[in-house]
XYZ file of N, CA and C in Angstrom:
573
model
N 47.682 -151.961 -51.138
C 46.921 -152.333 -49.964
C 47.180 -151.278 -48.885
N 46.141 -150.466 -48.685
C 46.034 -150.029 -47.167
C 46.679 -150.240 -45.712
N 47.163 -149.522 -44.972
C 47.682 -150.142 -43.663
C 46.885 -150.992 -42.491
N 45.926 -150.449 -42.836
C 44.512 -150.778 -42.160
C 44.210 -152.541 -42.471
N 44.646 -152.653 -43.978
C 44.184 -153.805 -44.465
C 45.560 -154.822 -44.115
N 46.435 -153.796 -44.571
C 48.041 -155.132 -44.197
C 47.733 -155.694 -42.505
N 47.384 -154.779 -41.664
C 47.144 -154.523 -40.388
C 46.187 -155.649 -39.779
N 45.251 -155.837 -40.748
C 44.123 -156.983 -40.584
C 44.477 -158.379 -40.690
N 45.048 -158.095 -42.488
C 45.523 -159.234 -42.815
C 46.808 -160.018 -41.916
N 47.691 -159.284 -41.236
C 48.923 -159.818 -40.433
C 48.397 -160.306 -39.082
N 47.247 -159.640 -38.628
C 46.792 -159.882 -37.612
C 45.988 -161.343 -37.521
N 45.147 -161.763 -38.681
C 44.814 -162.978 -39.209
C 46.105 -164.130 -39.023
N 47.308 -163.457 -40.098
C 47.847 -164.905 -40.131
C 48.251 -164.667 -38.667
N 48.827 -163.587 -38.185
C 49.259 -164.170 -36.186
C 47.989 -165.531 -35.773
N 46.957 -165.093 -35.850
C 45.781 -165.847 -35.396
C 46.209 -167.140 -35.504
N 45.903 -167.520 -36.903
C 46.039 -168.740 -37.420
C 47.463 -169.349 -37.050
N 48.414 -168.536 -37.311
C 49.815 -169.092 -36.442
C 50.049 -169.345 -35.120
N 49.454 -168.874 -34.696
C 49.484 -169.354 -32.928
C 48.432 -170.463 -32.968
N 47.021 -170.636 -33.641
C 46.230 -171.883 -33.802
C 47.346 -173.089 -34.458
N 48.042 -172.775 -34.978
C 48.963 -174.049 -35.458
C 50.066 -174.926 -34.385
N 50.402 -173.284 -33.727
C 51.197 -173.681 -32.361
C 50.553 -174.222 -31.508
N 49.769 -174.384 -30.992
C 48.404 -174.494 -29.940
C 48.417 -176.204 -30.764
N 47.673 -176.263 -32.196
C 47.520 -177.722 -32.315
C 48.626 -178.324 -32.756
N 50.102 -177.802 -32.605
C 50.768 -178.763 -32.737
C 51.485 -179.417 -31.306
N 50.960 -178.399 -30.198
C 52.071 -178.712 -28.858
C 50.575 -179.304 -27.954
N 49.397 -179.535 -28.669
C 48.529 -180.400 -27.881
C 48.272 -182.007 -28.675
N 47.502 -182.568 -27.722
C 46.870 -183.868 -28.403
C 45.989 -183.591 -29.902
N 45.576 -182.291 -29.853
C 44.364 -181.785 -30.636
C 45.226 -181.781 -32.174
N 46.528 -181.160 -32.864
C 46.774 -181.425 -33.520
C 47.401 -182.384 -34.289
N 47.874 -183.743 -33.545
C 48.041 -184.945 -34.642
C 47.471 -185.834 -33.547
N 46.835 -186.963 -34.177
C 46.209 -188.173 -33.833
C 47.178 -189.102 -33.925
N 47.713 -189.786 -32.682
C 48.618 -190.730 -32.864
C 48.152 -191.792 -33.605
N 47.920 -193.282 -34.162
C 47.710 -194.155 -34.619
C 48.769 -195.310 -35.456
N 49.508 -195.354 -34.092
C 50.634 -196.483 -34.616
C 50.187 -197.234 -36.021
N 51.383 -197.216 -37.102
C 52.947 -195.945 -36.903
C 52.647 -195.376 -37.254
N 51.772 -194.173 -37.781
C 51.254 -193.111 -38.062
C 51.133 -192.087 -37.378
N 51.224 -190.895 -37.454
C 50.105 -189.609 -36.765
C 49.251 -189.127 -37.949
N 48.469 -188.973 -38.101
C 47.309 -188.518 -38.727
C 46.929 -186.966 -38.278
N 47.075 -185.812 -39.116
C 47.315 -184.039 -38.702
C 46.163 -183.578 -39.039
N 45.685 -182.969 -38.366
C 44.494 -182.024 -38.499
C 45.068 -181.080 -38.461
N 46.247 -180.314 -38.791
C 47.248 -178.879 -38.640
C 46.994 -178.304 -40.137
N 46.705 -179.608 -41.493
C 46.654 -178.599 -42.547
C 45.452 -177.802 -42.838
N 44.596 -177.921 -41.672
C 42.825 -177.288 -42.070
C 42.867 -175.999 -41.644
N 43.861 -175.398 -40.876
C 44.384 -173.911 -40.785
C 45.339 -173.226 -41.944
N 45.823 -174.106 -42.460
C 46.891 -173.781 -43.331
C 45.981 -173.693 -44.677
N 45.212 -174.625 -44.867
C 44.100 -174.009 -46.082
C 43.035 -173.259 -45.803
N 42.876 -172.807 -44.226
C 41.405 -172.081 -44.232
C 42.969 -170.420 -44.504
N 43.625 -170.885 -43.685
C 44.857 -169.122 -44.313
C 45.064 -168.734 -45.749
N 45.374 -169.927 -46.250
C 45.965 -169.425 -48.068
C 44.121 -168.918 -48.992
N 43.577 -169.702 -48.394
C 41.835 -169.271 -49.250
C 41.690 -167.939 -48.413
N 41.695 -167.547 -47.190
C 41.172 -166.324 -46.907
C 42.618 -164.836 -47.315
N 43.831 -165.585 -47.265
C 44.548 -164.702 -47.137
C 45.482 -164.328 -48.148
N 45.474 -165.503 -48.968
C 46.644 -165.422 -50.242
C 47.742 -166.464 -49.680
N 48.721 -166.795 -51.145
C 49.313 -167.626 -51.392
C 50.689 -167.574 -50.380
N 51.128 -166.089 -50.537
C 52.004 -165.545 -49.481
C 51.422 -166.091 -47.943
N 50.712 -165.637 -47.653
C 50.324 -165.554 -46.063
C 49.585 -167.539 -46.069
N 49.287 -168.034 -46.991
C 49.498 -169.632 -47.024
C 50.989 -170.085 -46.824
N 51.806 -169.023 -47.536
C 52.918 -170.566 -47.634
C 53.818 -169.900 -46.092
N 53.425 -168.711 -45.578
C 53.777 -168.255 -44.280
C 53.528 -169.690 -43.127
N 52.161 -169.802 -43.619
C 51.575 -170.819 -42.629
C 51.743 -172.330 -42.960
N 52.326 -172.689 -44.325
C 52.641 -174.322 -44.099
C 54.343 -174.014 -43.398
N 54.879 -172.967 -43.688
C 56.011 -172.909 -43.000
C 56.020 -173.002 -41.179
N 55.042 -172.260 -40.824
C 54.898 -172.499 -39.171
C 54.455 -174.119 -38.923
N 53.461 -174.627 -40.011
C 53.425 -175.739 -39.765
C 54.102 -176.674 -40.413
N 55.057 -176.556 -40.914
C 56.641 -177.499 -41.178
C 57.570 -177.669 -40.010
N 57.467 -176.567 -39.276
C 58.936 -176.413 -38.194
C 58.191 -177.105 -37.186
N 56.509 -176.654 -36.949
C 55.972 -177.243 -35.269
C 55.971 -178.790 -35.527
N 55.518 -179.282 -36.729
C 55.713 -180.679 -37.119
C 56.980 -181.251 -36.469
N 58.017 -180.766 -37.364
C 59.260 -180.688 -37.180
C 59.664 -180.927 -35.768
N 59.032 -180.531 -34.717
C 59.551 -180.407 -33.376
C 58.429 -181.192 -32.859
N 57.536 -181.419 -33.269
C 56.402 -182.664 -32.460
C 57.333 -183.567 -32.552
N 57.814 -184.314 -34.099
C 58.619 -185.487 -34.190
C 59.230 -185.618 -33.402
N 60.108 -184.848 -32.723
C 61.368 -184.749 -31.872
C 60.957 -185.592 -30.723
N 60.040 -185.202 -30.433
C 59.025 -185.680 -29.350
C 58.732 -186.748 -28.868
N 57.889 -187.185 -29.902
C 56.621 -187.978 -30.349
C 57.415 -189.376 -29.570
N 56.024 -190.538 -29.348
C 56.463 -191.444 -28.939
C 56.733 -193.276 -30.022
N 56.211 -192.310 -31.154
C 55.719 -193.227 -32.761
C 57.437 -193.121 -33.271
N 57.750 -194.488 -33.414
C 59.119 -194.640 -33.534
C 58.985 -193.791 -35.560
N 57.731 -194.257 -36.121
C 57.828 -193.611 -37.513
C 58.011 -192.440 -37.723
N 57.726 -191.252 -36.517
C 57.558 -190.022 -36.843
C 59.141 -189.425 -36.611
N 60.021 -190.166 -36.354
C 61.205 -189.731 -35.800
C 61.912 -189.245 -37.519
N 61.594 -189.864 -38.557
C 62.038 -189.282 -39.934
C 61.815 -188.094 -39.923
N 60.765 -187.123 -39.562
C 60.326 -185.982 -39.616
C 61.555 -184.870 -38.962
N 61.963 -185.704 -38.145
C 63.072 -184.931 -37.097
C 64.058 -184.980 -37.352
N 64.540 -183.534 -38.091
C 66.373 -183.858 -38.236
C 67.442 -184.008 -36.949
N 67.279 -183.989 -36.040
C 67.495 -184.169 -34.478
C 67.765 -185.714 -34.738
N 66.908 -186.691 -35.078
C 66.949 -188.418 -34.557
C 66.451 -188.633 -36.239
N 66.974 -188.228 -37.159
C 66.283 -189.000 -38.615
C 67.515 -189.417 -38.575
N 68.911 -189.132 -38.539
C 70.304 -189.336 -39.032
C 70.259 -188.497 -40.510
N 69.279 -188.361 -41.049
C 69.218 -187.577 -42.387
C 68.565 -186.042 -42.273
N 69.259 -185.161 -41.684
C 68.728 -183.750 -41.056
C 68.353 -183.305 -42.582
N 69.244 -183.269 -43.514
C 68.911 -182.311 -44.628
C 67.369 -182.750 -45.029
N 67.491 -184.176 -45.410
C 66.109 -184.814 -45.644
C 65.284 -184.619 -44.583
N 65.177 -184.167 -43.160
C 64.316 -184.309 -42.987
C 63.429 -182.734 -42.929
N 64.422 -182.210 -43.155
C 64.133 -180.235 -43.262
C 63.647 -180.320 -44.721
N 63.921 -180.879 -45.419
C 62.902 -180.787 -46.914
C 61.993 -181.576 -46.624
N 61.625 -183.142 -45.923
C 60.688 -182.989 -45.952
C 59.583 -182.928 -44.962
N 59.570 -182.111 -44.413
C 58.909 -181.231 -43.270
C 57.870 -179.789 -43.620
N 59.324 -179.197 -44.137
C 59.050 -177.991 -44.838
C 58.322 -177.880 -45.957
N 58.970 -178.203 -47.349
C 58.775 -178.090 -48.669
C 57.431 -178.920 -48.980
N 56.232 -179.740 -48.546
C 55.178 -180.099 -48.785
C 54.100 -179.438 -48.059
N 54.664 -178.746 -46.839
C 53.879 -178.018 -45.873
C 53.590 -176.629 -46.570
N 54.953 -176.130 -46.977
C 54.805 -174.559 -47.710
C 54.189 -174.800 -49.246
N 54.207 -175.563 -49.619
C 53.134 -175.836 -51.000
C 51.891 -176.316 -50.441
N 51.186 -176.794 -49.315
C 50.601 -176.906 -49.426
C 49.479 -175.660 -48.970
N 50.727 -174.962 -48.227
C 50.014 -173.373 -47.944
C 49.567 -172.461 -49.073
N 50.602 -172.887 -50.412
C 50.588 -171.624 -51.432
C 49.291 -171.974 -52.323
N 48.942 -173.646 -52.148
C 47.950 -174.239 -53.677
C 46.663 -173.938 -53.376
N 46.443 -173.665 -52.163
C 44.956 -173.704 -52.118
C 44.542 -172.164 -52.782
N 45.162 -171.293 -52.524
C 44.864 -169.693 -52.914
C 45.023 -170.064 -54.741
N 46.235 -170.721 -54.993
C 46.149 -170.716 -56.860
C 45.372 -171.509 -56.768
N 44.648 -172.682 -56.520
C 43.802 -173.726 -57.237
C 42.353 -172.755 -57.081
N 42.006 -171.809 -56.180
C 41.150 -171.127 -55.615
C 40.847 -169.809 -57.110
N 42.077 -169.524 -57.255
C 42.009 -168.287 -58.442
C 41.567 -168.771 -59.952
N 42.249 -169.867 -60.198
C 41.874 -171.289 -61.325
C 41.010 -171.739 -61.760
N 40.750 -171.994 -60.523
C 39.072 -172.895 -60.697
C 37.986 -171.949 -60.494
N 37.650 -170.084 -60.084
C 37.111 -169.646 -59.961
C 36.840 -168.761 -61.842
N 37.933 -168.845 -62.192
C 37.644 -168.629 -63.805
C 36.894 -169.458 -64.564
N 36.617 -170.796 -64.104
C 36.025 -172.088 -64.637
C 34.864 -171.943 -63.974
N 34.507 -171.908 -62.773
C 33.382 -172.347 -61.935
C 32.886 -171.008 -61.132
N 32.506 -170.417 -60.914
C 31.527 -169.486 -60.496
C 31.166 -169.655 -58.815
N 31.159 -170.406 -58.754
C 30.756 -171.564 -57.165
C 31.780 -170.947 -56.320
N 31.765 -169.983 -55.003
C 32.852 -170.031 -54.537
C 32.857 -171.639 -53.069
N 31.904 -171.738 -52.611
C 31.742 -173.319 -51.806
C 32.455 -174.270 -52.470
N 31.771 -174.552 -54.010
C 32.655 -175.264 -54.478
C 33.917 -175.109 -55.201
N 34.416 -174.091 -55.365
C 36.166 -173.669 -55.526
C 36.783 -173.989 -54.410
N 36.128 -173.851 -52.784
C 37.154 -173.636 -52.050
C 37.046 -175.707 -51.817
N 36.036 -176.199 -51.878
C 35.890 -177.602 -51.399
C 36.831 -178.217 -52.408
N 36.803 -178.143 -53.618
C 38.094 -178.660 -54.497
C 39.497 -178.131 -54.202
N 39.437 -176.927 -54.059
C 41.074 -176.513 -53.554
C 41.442 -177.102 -52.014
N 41.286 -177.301 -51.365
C 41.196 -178.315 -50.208
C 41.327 -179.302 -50.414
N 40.479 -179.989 -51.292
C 40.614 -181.716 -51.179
C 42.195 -181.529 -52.002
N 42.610 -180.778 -53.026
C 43.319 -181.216 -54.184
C 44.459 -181.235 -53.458
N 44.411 -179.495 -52.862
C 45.976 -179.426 -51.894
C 46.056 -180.523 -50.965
N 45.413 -180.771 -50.131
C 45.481 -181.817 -49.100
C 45.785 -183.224 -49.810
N 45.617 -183.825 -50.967
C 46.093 -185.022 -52.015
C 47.500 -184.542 -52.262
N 47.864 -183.649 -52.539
C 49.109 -183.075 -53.151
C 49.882 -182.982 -51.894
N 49.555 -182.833 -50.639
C 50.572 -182.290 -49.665
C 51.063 -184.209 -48.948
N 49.860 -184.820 -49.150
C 50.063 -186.390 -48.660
C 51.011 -187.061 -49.673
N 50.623 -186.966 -51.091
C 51.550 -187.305 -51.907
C 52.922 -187.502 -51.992
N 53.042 -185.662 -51.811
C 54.304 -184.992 -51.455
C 55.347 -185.605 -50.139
N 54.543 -185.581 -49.466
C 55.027 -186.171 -48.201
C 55.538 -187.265 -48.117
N 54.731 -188.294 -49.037
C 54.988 -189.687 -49.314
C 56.080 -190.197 -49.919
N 56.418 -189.132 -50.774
C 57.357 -189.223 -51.758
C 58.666 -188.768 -51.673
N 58.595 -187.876 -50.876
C 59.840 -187.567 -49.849
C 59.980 -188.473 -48.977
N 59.163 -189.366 -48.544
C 59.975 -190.639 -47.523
C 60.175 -191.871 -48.165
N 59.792 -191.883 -49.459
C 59.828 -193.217 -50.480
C 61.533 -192.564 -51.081
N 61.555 -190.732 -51.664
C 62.484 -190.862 -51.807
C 63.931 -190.834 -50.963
N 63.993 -190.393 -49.468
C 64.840 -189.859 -48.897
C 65.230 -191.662 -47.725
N 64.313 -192.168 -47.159
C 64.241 -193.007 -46.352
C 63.691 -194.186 -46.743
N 65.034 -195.217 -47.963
C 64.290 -196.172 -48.515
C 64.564 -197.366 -47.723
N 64.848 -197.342 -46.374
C 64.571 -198.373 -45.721
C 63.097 -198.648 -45.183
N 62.715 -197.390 -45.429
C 61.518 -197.239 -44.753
C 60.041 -198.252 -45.451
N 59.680 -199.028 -45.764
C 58.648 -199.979 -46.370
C 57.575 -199.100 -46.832
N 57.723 -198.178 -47.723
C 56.410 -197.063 -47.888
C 55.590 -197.775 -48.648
N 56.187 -198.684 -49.555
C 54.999 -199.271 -50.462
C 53.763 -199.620 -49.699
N 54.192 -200.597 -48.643
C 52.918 -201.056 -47.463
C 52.633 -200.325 -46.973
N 52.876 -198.712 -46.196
C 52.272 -197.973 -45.964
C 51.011 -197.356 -46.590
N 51.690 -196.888 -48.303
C 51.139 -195.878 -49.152
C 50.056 -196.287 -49.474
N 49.423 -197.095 -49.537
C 47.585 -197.645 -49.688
C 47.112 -197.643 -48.668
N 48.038 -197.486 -47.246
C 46.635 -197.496 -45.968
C 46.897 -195.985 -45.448
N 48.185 -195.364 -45.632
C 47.950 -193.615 -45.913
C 46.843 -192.698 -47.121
N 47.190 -193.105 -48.206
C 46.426 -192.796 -49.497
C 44.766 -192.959 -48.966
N 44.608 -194.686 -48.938
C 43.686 -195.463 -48.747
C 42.617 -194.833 -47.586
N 42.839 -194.599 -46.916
C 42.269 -194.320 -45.389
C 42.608 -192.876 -44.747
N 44.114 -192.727 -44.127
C 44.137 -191.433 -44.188
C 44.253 -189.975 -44.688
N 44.786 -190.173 -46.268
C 44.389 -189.390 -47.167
C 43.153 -188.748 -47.177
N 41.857 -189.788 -47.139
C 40.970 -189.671 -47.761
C 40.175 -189.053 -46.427
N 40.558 -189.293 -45.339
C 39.883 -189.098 -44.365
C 40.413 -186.870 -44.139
N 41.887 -187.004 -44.405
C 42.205 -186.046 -44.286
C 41.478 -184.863 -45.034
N 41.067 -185.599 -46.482
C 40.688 -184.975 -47.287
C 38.843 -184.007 -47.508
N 38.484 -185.224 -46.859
C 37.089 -184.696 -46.562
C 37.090 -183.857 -45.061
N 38.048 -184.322 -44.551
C 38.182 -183.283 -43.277
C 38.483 -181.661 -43.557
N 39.325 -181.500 -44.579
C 39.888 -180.615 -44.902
C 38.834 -179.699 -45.787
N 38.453 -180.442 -46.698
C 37.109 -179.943 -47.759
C 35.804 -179.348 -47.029
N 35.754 -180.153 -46.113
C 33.950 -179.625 -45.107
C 34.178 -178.674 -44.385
N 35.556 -178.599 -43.587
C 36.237 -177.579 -42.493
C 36.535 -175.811 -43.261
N 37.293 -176.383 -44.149
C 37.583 -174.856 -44.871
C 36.293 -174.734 -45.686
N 35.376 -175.215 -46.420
C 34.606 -174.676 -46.936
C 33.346 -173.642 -45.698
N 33.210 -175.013 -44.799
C 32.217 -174.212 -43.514
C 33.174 -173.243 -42.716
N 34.093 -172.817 -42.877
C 34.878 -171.849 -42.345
C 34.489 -170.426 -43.637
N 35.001 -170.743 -44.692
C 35.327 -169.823 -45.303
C 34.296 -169.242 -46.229
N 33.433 -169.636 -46.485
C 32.159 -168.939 -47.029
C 31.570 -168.323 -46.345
N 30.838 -168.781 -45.193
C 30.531 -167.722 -44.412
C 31.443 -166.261 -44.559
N 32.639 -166.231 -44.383
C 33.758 -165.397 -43.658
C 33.628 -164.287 -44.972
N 33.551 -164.946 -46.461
C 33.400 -164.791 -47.681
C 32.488 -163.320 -48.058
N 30.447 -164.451 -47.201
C 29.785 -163.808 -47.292
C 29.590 -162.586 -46.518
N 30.032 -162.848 -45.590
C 29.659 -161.186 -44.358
C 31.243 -160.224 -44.921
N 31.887 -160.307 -45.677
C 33.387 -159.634 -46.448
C 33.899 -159.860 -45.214
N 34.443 -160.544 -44.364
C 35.160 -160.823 -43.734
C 36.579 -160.933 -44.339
N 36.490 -162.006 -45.620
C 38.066 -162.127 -46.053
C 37.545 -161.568 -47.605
């Protein structure tokens, strides 16, 4: 790769990394909804790994693991305080799970993107499946790190109205956003 091109490409993820900072220290990136927050932070993190690669994805679930990480700290949702190794009482658990579903969910969209483009021809529809799939996989993930780390926590009753509702909501959010982001960007060789 060219300097010109590393030059572009670094300049991108800055972009998108300061857009993560921006929606994680406003109202704009999580939707409170007692006990929940509901994130619109991973629709940067998959419009980065589809335009930029798996590297410069899992760059960006990492910026958005730590800003997470420090919303919790925050936040006024007594649930989100697990997120925070500061007030979880379980710091290790809560740095895995913060981190480690955020940075996979940066790296899957670029492989599910390379995968499914050997199968399917469609790049709209490669990137609308790599979106929905990562975004299922990163809720999962998430889920499962608080089912496994914080079993006081009642996830069973959660996990059908997360799955159920905000999963799904996340998911088509995520699928319409990066696809109308990234085809265009596609077609004019932008990325």
């Amino acid at each position: 790769m060219n300097t010109t091109k590393k030059t572009t490409q670094f300049t991108r993820l800055a972009l998108l990394a300061a857009l993560l900072v921006v929606l994680g220290c406003t109202p704009l990136g999580f939707i409170s909804i007692p006990p929940i927050s509901i994130t619109l932070m991973h629709i940067p993190v998959i419009i980065g790994s589809l335009m930029l690669g798996a590297t410069y994805g899992g760059v960006l679930g990492l910026v958005f693991g730590l800003v997470s990480m420090l919303k919790a700290a925050t936040s006024p949702n007594p649930a989100d305080l697990v997120f925070s190794p500061f007030a979880s009482g379980m710091p290790l658990a809560s740095l895995v799970m913060c981190i480690g579903p955020r940075v996979i969910l940066g790296i899957s969209p670029a492989i599910l993107n390379k995968l499914l483009f050997k199968v399917l021809k469609k790049q709209a529809i490669n990137f609308t499946i790599s979106a929905c799939i990562s975004t299922a996989v990163h809720t999962i993930l998430v889920l499962g790190c608080l089912s496994l780390f914080f079993k006081a926590i009642p996830v069973q009753e959660i996990f059908m109205y997360i799955i159920g509702v905000n999963g799904v909501l996340e998911m088509v959010a995520a699928g319409v956003l990066a696809t109308g982001v990234c085809v265009p960007l596609k077609k004019n060789h932008v990325i």
